[in-house]
Amino acid sequence: AEVRAEAVRTLGKLKAPAAAEALAALAKAGPPVGPEAANALGALVGTNPKLDDTATKALSALQGLVAAPPADVQKAALGALAGTRAGTVWLLDQHAAKQLPAA
């Protein structure tokens, strides 16, 4: 399990659209690596307000995970979004529009 988690964290350091796509698939698969994959997607988004193709794919994947079970992946996606400028702006916009899940 630790080797898998480390592999997921490593994918989060590769600034490539293919890495974002692979992490999105792993996050959707859920435990045991789903939450770690959501965190790695957050690392790909980063804090830079200007998003490249990789960051845009990662941000989109995280946005899709907010409303998708399992709960541990949702929580990790919310945390990853809140840790980025683009994700925070999106969360605030979704909250204002009452588009976030009630839970």
N, CA, C and O of each residue as an XYZ file, in Angstrom:
412
protein
N       0.831     -1.202      0.000
C       0.000      0.000      0.000
C       0.870      1.260      0.000
O       0.535      2.252     -0.647
N       1.968      1.215      0.715
C       2.846      2.390      0.774
C       3.518      2.652     -0.569
O       3.715      3.806     -0.947
N       3.866      1.605     -1.281
C       4.476      1.770     -2.603
C       3.467      2.400     -3.563
O       3.820      3.280     -4.349
N       2.221      1.954     -3.500
C       1.179      2.549     -4.341
C       1.000      4.023     -4.011
O       0.912      4.859     -4.910
N       0.946      4.339     -2.725
C       0.770      5.736     -2.307
C       1.930      6.589     -2.793
O       1.723      7.718     -3.238
N       3.132      6.070     -2.714
C       4.297      6.822     -3.184
C       4.257      7.002     -4.699
O       4.646      8.052     -5.211
N       3.795      5.994     -5.407
C       3.659      6.114     -6.863
C       2.647      7.195     -7.220
O       2.856      7.953     -8.167
N       1.566      7.269     -6.477
C       0.553      8.302     -6.714
C       1.137      9.680     -6.425
O       0.928     10.613     -7.200
N       1.858      9.818     -5.331
C       2.489     11.110     -5.007
C       3.479     11.521     -6.094
O       3.587     12.701     -6.426
N       4.193     10.558     -6.639
C       5.143     10.841     -7.719
C       4.411     11.342     -8.965
O       4.873     12.278     -9.618
N       3.288     10.735     -9.294
C       2.495     11.219    -10.433
C       2.087     12.681    -10.226
O       2.000     13.450    -11.183
N       1.839     13.052     -8.974
C       1.460     14.429     -8.665
C       2.585     15.429     -8.878
O       2.352     16.637     -8.851
N       3.788     14.946     -9.088
C       4.927     15.830     -9.339
C       5.258     15.947    -10.822
O       6.084     16.769    -11.217
N       4.612     15.123    -11.640
C       4.867     15.133    -13.079
C       3.905     16.106    -13.747
O       2.704     15.843    -13.812
N       4.408     17.203    -14.231
C       3.573     18.216    -14.881
C       3.264     17.793    -16.306
O       3.839     18.314    -17.261
N       2.341     16.835    -16.436
C       1.953     16.334    -17.753
C       0.464     16.024    -17.729
O      -0.041     15.491    -16.741
N      -0.242     16.351    -18.801
C      -1.672     16.036    -18.856
C      -1.967     14.554    -18.614
O      -2.981     14.218    -18.001
N      -1.103     13.680    -19.083
C      -1.310     12.242    -18.880
C      -1.271     11.886    -17.393
O      -1.984     10.983    -16.954
N      -0.450     12.582    -16.623
C      -0.395     12.338    -15.181
C      -1.721     12.753    -14.537
O      -2.240     12.049    -13.671
N      -2.263     13.887    -14.959
C      -3.553     14.340    -14.418
C      -4.655     13.347    -14.758
O      -5.509     13.057    -13.920
N      -4.645     12.829    -15.968
C      -5.659     11.860    -16.380
C      -5.543     10.564    -15.578
O      -6.554      9.999    -15.160
N      -4.319     10.096    -15.365
C      -4.108      8.876    -14.589
C      -4.549      9.070    -13.144
O      -5.175      8.187    -12.558
N      -4.224     10.218    -12.573
C      -4.625     10.496    -11.194
C      -6.139     10.612    -11.059
O      -6.707     10.170    -10.061
N      -6.794     11.200    -12.051
C      -8.254     11.307    -12.021
C      -8.881      9.917    -11.999
O      -9.833      9.677    -11.257
N      -8.357      9.008    -12.801
C      -8.881      7.639    -12.830
C      -8.649      6.937    -11.499
O      -9.524      6.223    -11.010
N      -7.479      7.137    -10.916
C      -7.187      6.520     -9.617
C      -8.078      7.089     -8.524
O      -8.537      6.354     -7.650
N      -8.324      8.389     -8.569
C      -9.177      9.015     -7.550
C     -10.594      8.474     -7.647
O     -11.225      8.200     -6.626
N     -11.096      8.319     -8.859
C     -12.457      7.807     -9.054
C     -12.584      6.364     -8.597
O     -13.670      5.922     -8.221
N     -11.490      5.633     -8.626
C     -11.514      4.232     -8.215
C     -11.702      4.097     -6.706
O     -12.063      3.024     -6.221
N     -11.462      5.168     -5.966
C     -11.674      5.135     -4.524
C     -10.516      4.531     -3.763
O      -9.379      4.522     -4.236
N     -10.823      4.014     -2.555
C      -9.776      3.460     -1.706
C      -9.060      2.311     -2.401
O      -9.662      1.648     -3.247
N      -7.833      2.059     -2.085
C      -7.065      2.714     -1.034
C      -6.307      3.965     -1.482
O      -5.828      4.719     -0.635
N      -6.185      4.205     -2.792
C      -5.354      5.328     -3.237
C      -6.157      6.551     -3.686
O      -5.569      7.565     -4.059
N      -7.477      6.473     -3.658
C      -8.307      7.581     -4.126
C      -8.023      8.908     -3.452
O      -7.812      9.905     -4.144
N      -8.007      8.962     -2.109
C      -7.716     10.236     -1.449
C      -6.310     10.761     -1.766
O      -6.116     11.965     -1.933
N      -5.351      9.867     -1.846
C      -3.978     10.277     -2.178
C      -3.924     10.829     -3.604
O      -3.189     11.778     -3.878
N      -4.697     10.239     -4.500
C      -4.745     10.722     -5.885
C      -5.371     12.114     -5.940
O      -4.921     12.961     -6.711
N      -6.401     12.359     -5.135
C      -7.010     13.690     -5.087
C      -6.000     14.715     -4.587
O      -5.925     15.821     -5.121
N      -5.233     14.363     -3.578
C      -4.188     15.270     -3.080
C      -3.140     15.549     -4.152
O      -2.674     16.680     -4.295
N      -2.774     14.512     -4.902
C      -1.790     14.687     -5.967
C      -2.339     15.573     -7.084
O      -1.591     16.347     -7.682
N      -3.627     15.469     -7.370
C      -4.241     16.370     -8.347
C      -4.136     17.811     -7.874
O      -3.885     18.713     -8.674
N      -4.325     18.029     -6.587
C      -4.166     19.375     -6.028
C      -2.759     19.901     -6.232
O      -2.569     21.087     -6.500
N      -1.772     19.025     -6.106
C      -0.390     19.438     -6.341
C      -0.183     19.846     -7.796
O       0.598     20.753     -8.083
N      -0.883     19.174     -8.716
C      -0.757     19.542    -10.128
C      -1.427     20.879    -10.433
O      -0.972     21.615    -11.309
N      -2.494     21.192     -9.722
C      -3.144     22.497     -9.921
C      -2.213     23.594     -9.434
O      -2.019     24.599    -10.119
N      -1.639     23.406     -8.260
C      -0.703     24.381     -7.708
C      -1.367     25.681     -7.305
O      -2.593     25.781     -7.269
N      -0.555     26.665     -7.004
C      -1.066     27.942     -6.512
C      -0.949     29.064     -7.534
O      -1.359     30.192     -7.260
N      -0.401     28.774     -8.696
C      -0.249     29.786     -9.743
C      -1.623     30.136    -10.317
O      -2.364     29.237    -10.715
N      -1.979     31.427    -10.368
C      -3.286     31.791    -10.913
C      -3.438     31.485    -12.404
O      -4.559     31.335    -12.888
N      -2.332     31.390    -13.133
C      -2.393     31.060    -14.566
C      -2.229     29.544    -14.696
O      -1.191     28.988    -14.340
N      -3.269     28.888    -15.210
C      -3.266     27.433    -15.296
C      -2.810     26.964    -16.668
O      -3.273     27.468    -17.691
N      -1.898     25.993    -16.685
C      -1.516     25.363    -17.942
C      -2.463     24.189    -18.204
O      -3.408     23.974    -17.445
N      -2.217     23.440    -19.264
C      -3.103     22.345    -19.643
C      -3.189     21.285    -18.550
O      -4.270     20.768    -18.267
N      -2.062     20.962    -17.942
C      -2.038     19.961    -16.880
C      -2.863     20.427    -15.691
O      -3.691     19.675    -15.176
N      -2.647     21.652    -15.255
C      -3.380     22.190    -14.106
C      -4.874     22.280    -14.393
O      -5.695     22.029    -13.510
N      -5.225     22.633    -15.612
C      -6.634     22.713    -15.986
C      -7.294     21.344    -15.914
O      -8.415     21.223    -15.421
N      -6.607     20.308    -16.404
C      -7.146     18.946    -16.330
C      -7.276     18.488    -14.878
O      -8.267     17.858    -14.508
N      -6.285     18.803    -14.067
C      -6.325     18.411    -12.661
C      -7.459     19.134    -11.931
O      -8.172     18.526    -11.133
N      -7.623     20.414    -12.200
C      -8.693     21.189    -11.570
C     -10.055     20.624    -11.956
O     -10.928     20.466    -11.102
N     -10.235     20.324    -13.212
C     -11.498     19.759    -13.682
C     -11.782     18.412    -13.010
O     -12.918     18.133    -12.626
N     -10.767     17.599    -12.872
C     -10.937     16.300    -12.213
C     -11.352     16.484    -10.762
O     -12.250     15.791    -10.284
N     -10.714     17.403    -10.062
C     -11.067     17.656     -8.666
C     -12.493     18.177     -8.541
O     -13.220     17.786     -7.628
N     -12.887     19.039     -9.435
C     -14.247     19.572     -9.409
C     -15.265     18.442     -9.550
O     -16.305     18.449     -8.891
N     -14.966     17.488    -10.400
C     -15.865     16.356    -10.589
C     -15.920     15.427     -9.392
O     -16.919     14.736     -9.192
N     -14.868     15.400     -8.599
C     -14.825     14.512     -7.438
C     -15.608     15.057     -6.246
O     -15.939     14.304     -5.330
N     -15.903     16.337     -6.245
C     -16.597     16.948     -5.112
C     -17.975     16.330     -4.901
O     -18.417     16.182     -3.761
N     -18.646     15.975     -5.962
C     -19.997     15.431     -5.851
C     -20.052     13.916     -6.011
O     -21.138     13.336     -6.033
N     -18.904     13.277     -6.122
C     -18.885     11.836     -6.377
C     -18.380     11.072     -5.154
O     -17.349     11.423     -4.580
N     -19.107     10.028     -4.759
C     -18.618      9.213     -3.654
C     -17.365      8.460     -4.070
O     -17.103      8.370     -5.269
N     -16.593      7.927     -3.173
C     -16.801      7.809     -1.732
C     -16.433      9.076     -0.970
O     -15.731      9.948     -1.480
N     -16.920      9.155      0.252
C     -16.774     10.357      1.063
C     -15.321     10.731      1.321
O     -14.991     11.917      1.354
N     -14.444      9.748      1.505
C     -13.045     10.089      1.776
C     -12.387     10.749      0.569
O     -11.511     11.598      0.731
N     -12.799     10.370     -0.633
C     -12.270     11.004     -1.837
C     -12.852     12.415     -1.976
O     -12.144     13.345     -2.362
N     -14.135     12.571     -1.662
C     -14.757     13.903     -1.692
C     -14.034     14.860     -0.753
O     -13.722     15.991     -1.127
N     -13.771     14.406      0.454
C     -13.079     15.250      1.439
C     -11.683     15.619      0.960
O     -11.253     16.764      1.099
N     -10.989     14.655      0.403
C      -9.643     14.934     -0.101
C      -9.707     15.923     -1.264
O      -8.860     16.811     -1.364
N     -10.699     15.783     -2.142
C     -10.847     16.703     -3.270
C     -11.147     18.114     -2.769
O     -10.587     19.086     -3.277
N     -12.020     18.228     -1.784
C     -12.314     19.547     -1.214
C     -11.070     20.176     -0.602
O     -10.814     21.366     -0.789
N     -10.305     19.385      0.123
C      -9.070     19.893      0.709
C      -8.069     20.319     -0.340
O      -7.402     21.344     -0.196
N      -7.964     19.525     -1.404
C      -7.033     19.865     -2.484
C      -7.472     21.142     -3.194
O      -6.642     21.992     -3.518
N      -8.771     21.277     -3.436
C      -9.279     22.497     -4.070
C      -9.035     23.714     -3.185
O      -8.606     24.762     -3.666
N      -9.305     23.573     -1.905
C      -9.131     24.690     -0.977
C      -7.669     25.101     -0.851
O      -7.372     26.226     -0.449
N      -6.764     24.204     -1.191
C      -5.338     24.504     -1.110
C      -4.776     25.182     -2.347
O      -3.574     25.436     -2.426
N      -5.635     25.477     -3.311
C      -5.184     26.139     -4.538
C      -5.999     27.402     -4.768
O      -7.151     27.496     -4.343
N      -5.403     28.358     -5.434
C      -6.118     29.602     -5.724
C      -7.321     29.357     -6.634
O      -8.427     29.815     -6.344
N      -7.107     28.639     -7.725
C      -8.189     28.371     -8.672
C      -9.285     27.532     -8.025
O     -10.470     27.761     -8.267
N      -8.894     26.571     -7.213
C      -9.871     25.731     -6.527
C     -10.683     26.498     -5.514
O     -11.888     26.280     -5.388
N     -10.037     27.396     -4.788
C     -10.745     28.214     -3.804
C     -11.756     29.123     -4.486
O     -12.887     29.254     -4.018
N     -11.368     29.739     -5.568
C     -12.293     30.600     -6.318
C     -13.483     29.777     -6.797
O     -14.628     30.215     -6.680
N     -13.222     28.596     -7.331
C     -14.306     27.736     -7.800
C     -15.230     27.344     -6.652
O     -16.451     27.400     -6.795
N     -14.661     26.949     -5.515
C     -15.485     26.571     -4.365
C     -16.356     27.728     -3.895
O     -17.534     27.536     -3.594
N     -15.788     28.920     -3.830
C     -16.578     30.086     -3.414
C     -17.702     30.372     -4.405
O     -18.820     30.693     -4.002
N     -17.412     30.258     -5.682
C     -18.443     30.465     -6.702
C     -19.549     29.413     -6.584
O     -20.734     29.734     -6.680
N     -19.156     28.173     -6.378
C     -20.144     27.095     -6.234
C     -20.998     27.290     -4.982
O     -22.205     27.051     -4.997
N     -20.364     27.721     -3.913
C     -21.104     27.974     -2.666
C     -22.102     29.111     -2.866
O     -23.255     29.006     -2.448
N     -21.670     30.183     -3.495
C     -22.563     31.322     -3.733
C     -23.750     30.921     -4.596
O     -24.859     31.418     -4.400
N     -23.525     30.031     -5.544
C     -24.588     29.572     -6.428
C     -25.379     28.399     -5.827
O     -26.287     27.860     -6.458
N     -25.018     28.022     -4.607
C     -25.651     26.878     -3.918
C     -25.570     25.595     -4.749
O     -26.536     24.839     -4.850
N     -24.400     25.372     -5.339
C     -24.175     24.212     -6.192
C     -23.372     23.101     -5.516
O     -23.177     22.036     -6.102
N     -22.904     23.340     -4.287
C     -22.138     22.310     -3.599
C     -23.085     21.299     -2.971
O     -24.195     21.657     -2.576
N     -22.666     20.041     -2.872
C     -23.513     19.035     -2.220
C     -23.819     19.442     -0.777
O     -22.991     20.057     -0.106
N     -25.000     19.094     -0.319
C     -25.429     19.471      1.031
C     -24.497     18.912      2.103
O     -24.219     19.578      3.100
N     -24.025     17.708      1.896
C     -23.146     17.094      2.907
C     -21.866     17.865      3.046
O     -21.008     17.497      3.848
